[in-house]
PDB file of C-alpha atoms in Angstrom:
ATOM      1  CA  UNK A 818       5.081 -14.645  31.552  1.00 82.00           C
ATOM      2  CA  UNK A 819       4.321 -11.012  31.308  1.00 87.00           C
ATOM      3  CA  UNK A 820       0.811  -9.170  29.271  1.00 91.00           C
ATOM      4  CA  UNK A 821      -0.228  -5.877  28.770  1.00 95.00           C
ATOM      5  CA  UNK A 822      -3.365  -4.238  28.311  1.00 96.00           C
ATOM      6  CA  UNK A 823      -4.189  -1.501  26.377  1.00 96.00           C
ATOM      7  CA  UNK A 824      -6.926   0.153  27.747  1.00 95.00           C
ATOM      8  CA  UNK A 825      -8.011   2.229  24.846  1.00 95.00           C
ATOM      9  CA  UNK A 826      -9.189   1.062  21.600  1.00 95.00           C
ATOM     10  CA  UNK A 827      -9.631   3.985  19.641  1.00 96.00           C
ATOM     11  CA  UNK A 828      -8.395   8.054  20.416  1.00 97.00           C
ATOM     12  CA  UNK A 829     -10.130  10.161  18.577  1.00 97.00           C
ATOM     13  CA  UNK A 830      -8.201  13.852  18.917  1.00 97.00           C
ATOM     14  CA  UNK A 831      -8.034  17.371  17.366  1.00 97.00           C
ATOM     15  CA  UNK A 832      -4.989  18.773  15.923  1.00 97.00           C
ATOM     16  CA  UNK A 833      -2.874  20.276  18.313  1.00 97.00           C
ATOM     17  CA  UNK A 834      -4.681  18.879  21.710  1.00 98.00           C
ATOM     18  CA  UNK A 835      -3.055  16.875  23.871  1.00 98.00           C
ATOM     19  CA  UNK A 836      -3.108  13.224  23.636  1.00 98.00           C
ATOM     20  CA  UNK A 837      -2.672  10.492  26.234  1.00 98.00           C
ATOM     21  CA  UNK A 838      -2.505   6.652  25.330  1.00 98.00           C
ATOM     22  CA  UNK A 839      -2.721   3.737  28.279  1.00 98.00           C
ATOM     23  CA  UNK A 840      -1.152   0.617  29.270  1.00 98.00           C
ATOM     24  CA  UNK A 841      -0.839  -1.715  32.184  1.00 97.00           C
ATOM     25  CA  UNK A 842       1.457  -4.372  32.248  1.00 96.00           C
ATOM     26  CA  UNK A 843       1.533  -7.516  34.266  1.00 95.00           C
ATOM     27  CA  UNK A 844       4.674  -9.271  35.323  1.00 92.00           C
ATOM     28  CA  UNK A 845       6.685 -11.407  38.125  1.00 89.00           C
ATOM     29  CA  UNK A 846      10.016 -10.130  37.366  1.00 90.00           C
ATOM     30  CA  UNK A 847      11.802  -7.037  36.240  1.00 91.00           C
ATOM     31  CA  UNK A 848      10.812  -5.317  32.944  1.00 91.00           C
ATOM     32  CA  UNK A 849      11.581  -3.965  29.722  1.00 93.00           C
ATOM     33  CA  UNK A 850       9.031  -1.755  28.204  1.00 95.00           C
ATOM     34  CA  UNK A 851       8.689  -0.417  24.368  1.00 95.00           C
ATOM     35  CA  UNK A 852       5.891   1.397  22.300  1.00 97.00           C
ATOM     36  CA  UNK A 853       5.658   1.082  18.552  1.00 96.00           C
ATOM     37  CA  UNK A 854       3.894   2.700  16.403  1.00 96.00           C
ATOM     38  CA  UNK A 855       2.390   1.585  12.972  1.00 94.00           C
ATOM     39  CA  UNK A 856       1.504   3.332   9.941  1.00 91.00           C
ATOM     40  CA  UNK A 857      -0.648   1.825   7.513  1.00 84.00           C
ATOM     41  CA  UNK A 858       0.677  -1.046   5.973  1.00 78.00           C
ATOM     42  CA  UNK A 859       3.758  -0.701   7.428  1.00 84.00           C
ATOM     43  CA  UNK A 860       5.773  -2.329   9.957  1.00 85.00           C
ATOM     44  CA  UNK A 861       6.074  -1.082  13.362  1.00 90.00           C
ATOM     45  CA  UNK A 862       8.617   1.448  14.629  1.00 92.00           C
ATOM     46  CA  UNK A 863      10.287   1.823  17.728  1.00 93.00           C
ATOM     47  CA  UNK A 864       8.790   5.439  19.669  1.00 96.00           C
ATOM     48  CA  UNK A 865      10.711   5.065  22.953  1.00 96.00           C
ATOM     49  CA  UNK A 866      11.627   2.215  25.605  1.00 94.00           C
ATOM     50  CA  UNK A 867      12.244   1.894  29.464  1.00 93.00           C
ATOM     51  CA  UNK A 868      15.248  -0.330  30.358  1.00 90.00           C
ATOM     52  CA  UNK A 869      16.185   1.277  33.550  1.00 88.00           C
ATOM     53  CA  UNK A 870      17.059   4.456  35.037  1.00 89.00           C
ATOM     54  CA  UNK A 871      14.673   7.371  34.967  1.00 91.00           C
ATOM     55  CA  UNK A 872      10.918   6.846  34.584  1.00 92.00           C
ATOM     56  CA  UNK A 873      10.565   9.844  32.493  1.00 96.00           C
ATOM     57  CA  UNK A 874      11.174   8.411  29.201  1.00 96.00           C
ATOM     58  CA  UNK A 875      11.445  10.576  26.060  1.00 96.00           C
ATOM     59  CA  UNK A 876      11.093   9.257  22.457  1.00 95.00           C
ATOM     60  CA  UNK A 877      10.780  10.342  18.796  1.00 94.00           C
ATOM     61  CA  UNK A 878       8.173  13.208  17.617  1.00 93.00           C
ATOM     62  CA  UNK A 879       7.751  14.459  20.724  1.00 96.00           C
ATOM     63  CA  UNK A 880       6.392  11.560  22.433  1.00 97.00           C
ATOM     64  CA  UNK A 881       7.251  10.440  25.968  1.00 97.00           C
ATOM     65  CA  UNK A 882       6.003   7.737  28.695  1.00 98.00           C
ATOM     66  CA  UNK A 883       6.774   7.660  32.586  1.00 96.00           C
ATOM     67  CA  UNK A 884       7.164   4.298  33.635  1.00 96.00           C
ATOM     68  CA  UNK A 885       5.355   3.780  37.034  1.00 95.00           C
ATOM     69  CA  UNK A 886       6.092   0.281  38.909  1.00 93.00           C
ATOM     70  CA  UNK A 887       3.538   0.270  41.728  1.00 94.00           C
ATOM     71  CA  UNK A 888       0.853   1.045  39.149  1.00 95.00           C
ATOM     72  CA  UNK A 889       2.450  -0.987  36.245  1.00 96.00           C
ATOM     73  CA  UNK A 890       1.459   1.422  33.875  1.00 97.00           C
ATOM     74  CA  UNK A 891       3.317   2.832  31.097  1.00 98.00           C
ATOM     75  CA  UNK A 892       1.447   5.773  29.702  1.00 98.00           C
ATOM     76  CA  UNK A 893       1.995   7.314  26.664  1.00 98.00           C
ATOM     77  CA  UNK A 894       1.581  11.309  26.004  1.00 98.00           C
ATOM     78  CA  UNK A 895       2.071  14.054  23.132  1.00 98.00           C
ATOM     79  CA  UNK A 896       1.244  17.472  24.731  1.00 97.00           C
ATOM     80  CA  UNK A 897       0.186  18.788  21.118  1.00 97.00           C
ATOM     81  CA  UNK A 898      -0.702  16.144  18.331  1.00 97.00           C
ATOM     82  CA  UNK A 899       0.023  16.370  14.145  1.00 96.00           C
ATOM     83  CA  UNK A 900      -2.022  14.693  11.600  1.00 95.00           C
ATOM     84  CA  UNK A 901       0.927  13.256  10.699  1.00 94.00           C
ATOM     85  CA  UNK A 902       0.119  11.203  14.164  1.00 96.00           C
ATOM     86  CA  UNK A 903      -2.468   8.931  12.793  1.00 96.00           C
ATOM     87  CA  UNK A 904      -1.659   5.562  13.387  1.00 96.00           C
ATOM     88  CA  UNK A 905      -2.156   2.517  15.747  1.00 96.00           C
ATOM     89  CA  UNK A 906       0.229   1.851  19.000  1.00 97.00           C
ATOM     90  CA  UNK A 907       0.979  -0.544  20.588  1.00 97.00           C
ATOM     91  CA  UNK A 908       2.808  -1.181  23.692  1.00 97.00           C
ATOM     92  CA  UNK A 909       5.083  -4.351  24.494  1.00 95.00           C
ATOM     93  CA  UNK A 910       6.727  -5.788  27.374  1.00 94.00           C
ATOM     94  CA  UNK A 911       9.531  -8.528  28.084  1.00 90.00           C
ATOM     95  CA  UNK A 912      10.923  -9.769  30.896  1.00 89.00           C
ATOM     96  CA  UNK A 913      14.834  -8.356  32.084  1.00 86.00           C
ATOM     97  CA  UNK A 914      17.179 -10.159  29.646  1.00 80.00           C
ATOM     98  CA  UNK A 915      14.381 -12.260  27.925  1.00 82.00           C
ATOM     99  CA  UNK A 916      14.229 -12.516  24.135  1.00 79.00           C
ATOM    100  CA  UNK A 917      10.122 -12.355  24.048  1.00 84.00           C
ATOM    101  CA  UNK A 918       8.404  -9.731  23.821  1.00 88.00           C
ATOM    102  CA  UNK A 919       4.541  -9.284  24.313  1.00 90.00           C
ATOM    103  CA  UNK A 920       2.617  -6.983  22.973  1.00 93.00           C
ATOM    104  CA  UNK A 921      -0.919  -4.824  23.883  1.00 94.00           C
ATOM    105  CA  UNK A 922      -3.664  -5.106  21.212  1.00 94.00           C
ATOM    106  CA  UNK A 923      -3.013  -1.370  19.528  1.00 95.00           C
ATOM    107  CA  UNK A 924      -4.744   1.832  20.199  1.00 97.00           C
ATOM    108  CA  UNK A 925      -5.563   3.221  17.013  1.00 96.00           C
ATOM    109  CA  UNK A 926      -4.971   7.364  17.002  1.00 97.00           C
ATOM    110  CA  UNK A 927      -7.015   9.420  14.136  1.00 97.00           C
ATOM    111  CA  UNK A 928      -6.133  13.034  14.283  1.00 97.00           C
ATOM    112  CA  UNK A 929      -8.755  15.197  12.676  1.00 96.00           C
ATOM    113  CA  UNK A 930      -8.548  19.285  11.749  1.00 95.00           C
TER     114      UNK A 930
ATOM    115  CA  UNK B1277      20.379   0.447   3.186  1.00 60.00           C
ATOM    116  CA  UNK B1278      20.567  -2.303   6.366  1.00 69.00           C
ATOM    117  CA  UNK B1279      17.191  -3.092   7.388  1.00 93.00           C
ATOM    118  CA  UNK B1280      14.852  -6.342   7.056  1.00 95.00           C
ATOM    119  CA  UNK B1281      13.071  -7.632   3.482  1.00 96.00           C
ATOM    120  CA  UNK B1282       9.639  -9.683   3.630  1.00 97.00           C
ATOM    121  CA  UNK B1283       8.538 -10.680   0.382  1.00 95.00           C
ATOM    122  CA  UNK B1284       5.768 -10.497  -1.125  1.00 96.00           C
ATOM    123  CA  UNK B1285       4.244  -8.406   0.286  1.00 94.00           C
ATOM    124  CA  UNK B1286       0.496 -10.157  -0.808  1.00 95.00           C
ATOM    125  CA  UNK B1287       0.304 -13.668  -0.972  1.00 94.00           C
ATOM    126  CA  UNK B1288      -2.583 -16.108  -1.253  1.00 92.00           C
ATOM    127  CA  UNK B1289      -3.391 -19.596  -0.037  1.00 89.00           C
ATOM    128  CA  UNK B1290      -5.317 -22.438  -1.850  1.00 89.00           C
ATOM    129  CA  UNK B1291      -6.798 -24.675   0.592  1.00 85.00           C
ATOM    130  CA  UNK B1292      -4.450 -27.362   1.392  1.00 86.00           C
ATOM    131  CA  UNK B1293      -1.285 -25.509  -0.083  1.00 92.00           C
ATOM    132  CA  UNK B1294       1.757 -24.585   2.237  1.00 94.00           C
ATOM    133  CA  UNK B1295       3.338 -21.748   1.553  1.00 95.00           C
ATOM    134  CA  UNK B1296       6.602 -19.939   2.440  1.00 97.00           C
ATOM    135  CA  UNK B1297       7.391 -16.360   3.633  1.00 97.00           C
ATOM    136  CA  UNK B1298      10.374 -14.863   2.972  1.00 98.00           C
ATOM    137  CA  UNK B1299      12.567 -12.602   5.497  1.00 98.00           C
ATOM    138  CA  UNK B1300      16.037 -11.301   4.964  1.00 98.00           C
ATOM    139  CA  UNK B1301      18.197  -8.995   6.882  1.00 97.00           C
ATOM    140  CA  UNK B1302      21.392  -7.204   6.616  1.00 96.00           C
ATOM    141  CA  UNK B1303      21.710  -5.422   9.828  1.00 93.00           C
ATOM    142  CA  UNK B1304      23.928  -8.530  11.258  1.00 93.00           C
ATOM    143  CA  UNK B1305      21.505  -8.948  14.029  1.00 92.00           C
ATOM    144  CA  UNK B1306      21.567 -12.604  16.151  1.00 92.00           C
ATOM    145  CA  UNK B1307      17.868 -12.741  17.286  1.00 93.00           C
ATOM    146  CA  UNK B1308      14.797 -12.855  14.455  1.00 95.00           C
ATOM    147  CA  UNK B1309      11.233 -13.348  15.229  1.00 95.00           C
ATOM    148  CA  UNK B1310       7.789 -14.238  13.202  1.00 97.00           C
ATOM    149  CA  UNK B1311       4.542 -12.118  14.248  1.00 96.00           C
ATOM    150  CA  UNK B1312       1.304 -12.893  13.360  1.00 97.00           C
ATOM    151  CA  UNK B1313      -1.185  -9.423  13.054  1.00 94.00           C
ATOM    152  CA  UNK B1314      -4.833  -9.783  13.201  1.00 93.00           C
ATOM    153  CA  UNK B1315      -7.783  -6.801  13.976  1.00 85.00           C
ATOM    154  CA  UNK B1316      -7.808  -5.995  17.338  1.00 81.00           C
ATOM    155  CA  UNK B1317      -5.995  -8.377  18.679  1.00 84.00           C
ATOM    156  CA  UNK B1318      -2.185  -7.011  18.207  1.00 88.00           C
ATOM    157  CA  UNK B1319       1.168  -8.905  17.216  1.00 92.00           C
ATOM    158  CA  UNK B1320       1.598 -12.913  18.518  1.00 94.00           C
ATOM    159  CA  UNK B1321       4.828 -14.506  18.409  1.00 93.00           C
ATOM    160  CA  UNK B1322       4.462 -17.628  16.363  1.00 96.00           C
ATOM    161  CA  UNK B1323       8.655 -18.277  16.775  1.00 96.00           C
ATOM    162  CA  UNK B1324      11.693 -16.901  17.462  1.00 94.00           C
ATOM    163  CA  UNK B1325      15.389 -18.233  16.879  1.00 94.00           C
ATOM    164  CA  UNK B1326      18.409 -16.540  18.922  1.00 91.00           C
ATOM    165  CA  UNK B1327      21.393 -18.029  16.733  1.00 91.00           C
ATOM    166  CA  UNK B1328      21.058 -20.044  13.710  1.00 94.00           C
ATOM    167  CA  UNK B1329      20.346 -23.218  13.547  1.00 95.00           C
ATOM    168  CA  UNK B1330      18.240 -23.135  16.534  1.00 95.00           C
ATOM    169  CA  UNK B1331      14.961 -21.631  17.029  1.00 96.00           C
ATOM    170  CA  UNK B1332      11.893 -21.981  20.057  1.00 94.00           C
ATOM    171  CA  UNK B1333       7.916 -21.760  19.597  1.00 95.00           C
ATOM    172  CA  UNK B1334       6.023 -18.844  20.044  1.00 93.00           C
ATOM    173  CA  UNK B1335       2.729 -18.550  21.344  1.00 91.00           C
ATOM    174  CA  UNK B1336       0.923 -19.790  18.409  1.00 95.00           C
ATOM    175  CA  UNK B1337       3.169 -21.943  16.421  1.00 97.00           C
ATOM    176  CA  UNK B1338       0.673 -24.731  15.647  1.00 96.00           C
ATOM    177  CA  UNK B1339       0.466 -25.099  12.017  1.00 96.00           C
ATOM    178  CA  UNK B1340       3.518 -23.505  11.309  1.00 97.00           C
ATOM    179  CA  UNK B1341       7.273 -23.617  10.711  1.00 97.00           C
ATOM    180  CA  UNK B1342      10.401 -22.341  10.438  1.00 98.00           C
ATOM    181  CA  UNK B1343      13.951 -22.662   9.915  1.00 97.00           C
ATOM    182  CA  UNK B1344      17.411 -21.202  10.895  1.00 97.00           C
ATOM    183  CA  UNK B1345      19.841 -22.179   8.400  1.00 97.00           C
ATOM    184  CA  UNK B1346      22.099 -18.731   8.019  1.00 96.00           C
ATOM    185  CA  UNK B1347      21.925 -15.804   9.980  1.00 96.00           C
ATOM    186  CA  UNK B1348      20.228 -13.634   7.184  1.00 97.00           C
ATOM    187  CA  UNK B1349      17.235 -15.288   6.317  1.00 98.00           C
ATOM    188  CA  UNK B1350      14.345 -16.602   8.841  1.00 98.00           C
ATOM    189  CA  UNK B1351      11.621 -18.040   6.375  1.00 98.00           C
ATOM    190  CA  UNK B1352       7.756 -18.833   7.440  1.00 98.00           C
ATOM    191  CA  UNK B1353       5.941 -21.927   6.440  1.00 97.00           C
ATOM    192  CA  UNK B1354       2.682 -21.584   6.616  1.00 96.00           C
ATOM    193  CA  UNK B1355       1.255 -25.677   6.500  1.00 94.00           C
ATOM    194  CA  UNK B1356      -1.915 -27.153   5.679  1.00 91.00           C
ATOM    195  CA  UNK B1357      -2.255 -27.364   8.980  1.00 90.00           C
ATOM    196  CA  UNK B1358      -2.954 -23.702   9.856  1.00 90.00           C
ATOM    197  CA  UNK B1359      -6.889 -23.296   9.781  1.00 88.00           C
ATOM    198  CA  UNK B1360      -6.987 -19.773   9.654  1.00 92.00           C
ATOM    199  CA  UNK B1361      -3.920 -18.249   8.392  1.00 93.00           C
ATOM    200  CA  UNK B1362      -5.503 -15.242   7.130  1.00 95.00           C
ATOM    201  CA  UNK B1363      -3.666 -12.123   8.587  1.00 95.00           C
ATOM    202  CA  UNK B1364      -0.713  -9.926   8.101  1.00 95.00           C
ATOM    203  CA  UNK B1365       3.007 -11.375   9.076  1.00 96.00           C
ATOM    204  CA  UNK B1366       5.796  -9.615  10.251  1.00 95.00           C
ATOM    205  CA  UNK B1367       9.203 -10.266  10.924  1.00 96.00           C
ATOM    206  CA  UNK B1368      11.767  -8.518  13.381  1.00 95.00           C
ATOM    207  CA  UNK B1369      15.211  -8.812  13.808  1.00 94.00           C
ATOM    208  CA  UNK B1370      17.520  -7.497  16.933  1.00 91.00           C
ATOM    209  CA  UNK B1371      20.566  -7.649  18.605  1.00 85.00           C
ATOM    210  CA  UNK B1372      20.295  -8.809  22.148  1.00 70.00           C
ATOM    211  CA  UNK B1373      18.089  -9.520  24.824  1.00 67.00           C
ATOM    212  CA  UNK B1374      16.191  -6.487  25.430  1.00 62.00           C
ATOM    213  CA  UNK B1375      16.993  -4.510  22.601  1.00 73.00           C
ATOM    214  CA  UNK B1376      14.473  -2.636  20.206  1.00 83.00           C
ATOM    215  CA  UNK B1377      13.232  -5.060  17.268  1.00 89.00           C
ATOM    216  CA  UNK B1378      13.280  -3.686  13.627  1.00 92.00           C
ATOM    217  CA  UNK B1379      10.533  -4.595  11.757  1.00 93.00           C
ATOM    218  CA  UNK B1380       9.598  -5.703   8.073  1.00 94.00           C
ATOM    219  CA  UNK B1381       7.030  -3.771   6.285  1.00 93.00           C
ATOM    220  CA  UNK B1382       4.904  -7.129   6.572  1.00 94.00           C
ATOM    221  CA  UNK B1383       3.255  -9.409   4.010  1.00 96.00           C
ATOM    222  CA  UNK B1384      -0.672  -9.922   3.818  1.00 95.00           C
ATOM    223  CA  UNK B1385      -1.588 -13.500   3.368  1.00 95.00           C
ATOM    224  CA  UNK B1386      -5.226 -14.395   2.245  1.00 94.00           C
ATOM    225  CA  UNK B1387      -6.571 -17.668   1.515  1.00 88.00           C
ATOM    226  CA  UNK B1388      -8.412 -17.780  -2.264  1.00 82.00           C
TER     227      UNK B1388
END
């Protein structure tokens, strides 16, 4: 079975600052990993995901991750952040070829001026 | 449009009273899955079903259920059985193993 941990709560960040969002995964076998982000109310919407290849993974809105398998982490950044960032992410994880995935509890983003 | 329809979107509970959630999509996708959403504690897969007519337990599926019978629709049943069902549901729909999931925009279910 794989997990992940989120290991931030709650970001609080100006407008325009950089903005860096944690996970750690656990796992015995190969992995897929995803982060999602959800507006209020809303369903959740795929950012970016790491199948294979390069670790440097880039995404919508100018986020990107860097998968890193002897720390199993799967950071997320956004060198310079809109308001239009607010929202809660979460990160998820499933095993190669596996139909479940698991997800991190959310790290909830509030952008301020 | 393709994409995934939960209705309602609110929805309340009388103690005792089962009640169903409804999920439809039109993107032609095999896979469809049934989150449950509460504070803090992120999404938990209560089931999933790969084709239809067959579908596996989640992590929580006790006091729930669910049923496969065309490839569009995945409804919820939330039983009498389910102590606490107060939280927000999602469904997700995708195309293989691996693959992104598109999401619902979720119902809300509270008990009266």
């Amino acid at each position: 079975a794989q997990s992940v941990t989120q290991l931030d709560s709650q970001v609080p960040v100006f407008e325009e600052a950089p903005v860096e969002l944690r996970c750690n995964y656990s796992s015995s076998v190969s992995v897929y990993l995803f982060w999602y982000v959800q507006y209020p109310n809303q369903g959740l919407q795929l950012l970016l995901k790491y199948l294979s290849g390069s670790t440097l993974v880039k995404g919508i809105n100018g986020f990107e991750a860097e998968f890193n398998k002897s720390q199993t982490s799967f950071h997320l950044r956004k060198p310079s952040v809109h308001i239009s960032d607010t929202a809660e992410y979460f990160c998820a994880v499933s095993g190669v070829g596996d139909y479940k995935l698991s997800f991190g509890a959310g790290t909830t983003v509030t952008v301020r001026a | 449009d393709g994409g995934i329809t939960q209705s309602p979107k609110y929805l309340f509970r009388k103690e005792g009273q089962n009640v169903t959630l409804s999920c439809e999509q039109n993107l032609n996708h095999d896979a469809m899955y049934w989150y449950r959403q509460d504070p803090g504690q992120g999404l938990r897969l209560i089931y999933y079903s790969q084709i239809v007519n067959d579908f596996q337990k989640g992590d929580i599926a006790e006091g729930y259920s669910v049923s496969r019978e065309k490839k569009e629709s995945f409804p919820l049943t939330v039983t009498s059985a389910q102590k606490n069902p107060t939280a927000f549901y999602l469904c997700a729909s995708s195309t293989n193993r691996g693959e992104k999931l598109f999401f619902g925009s979720g119902t809300q279910l509270s008990v009266l």
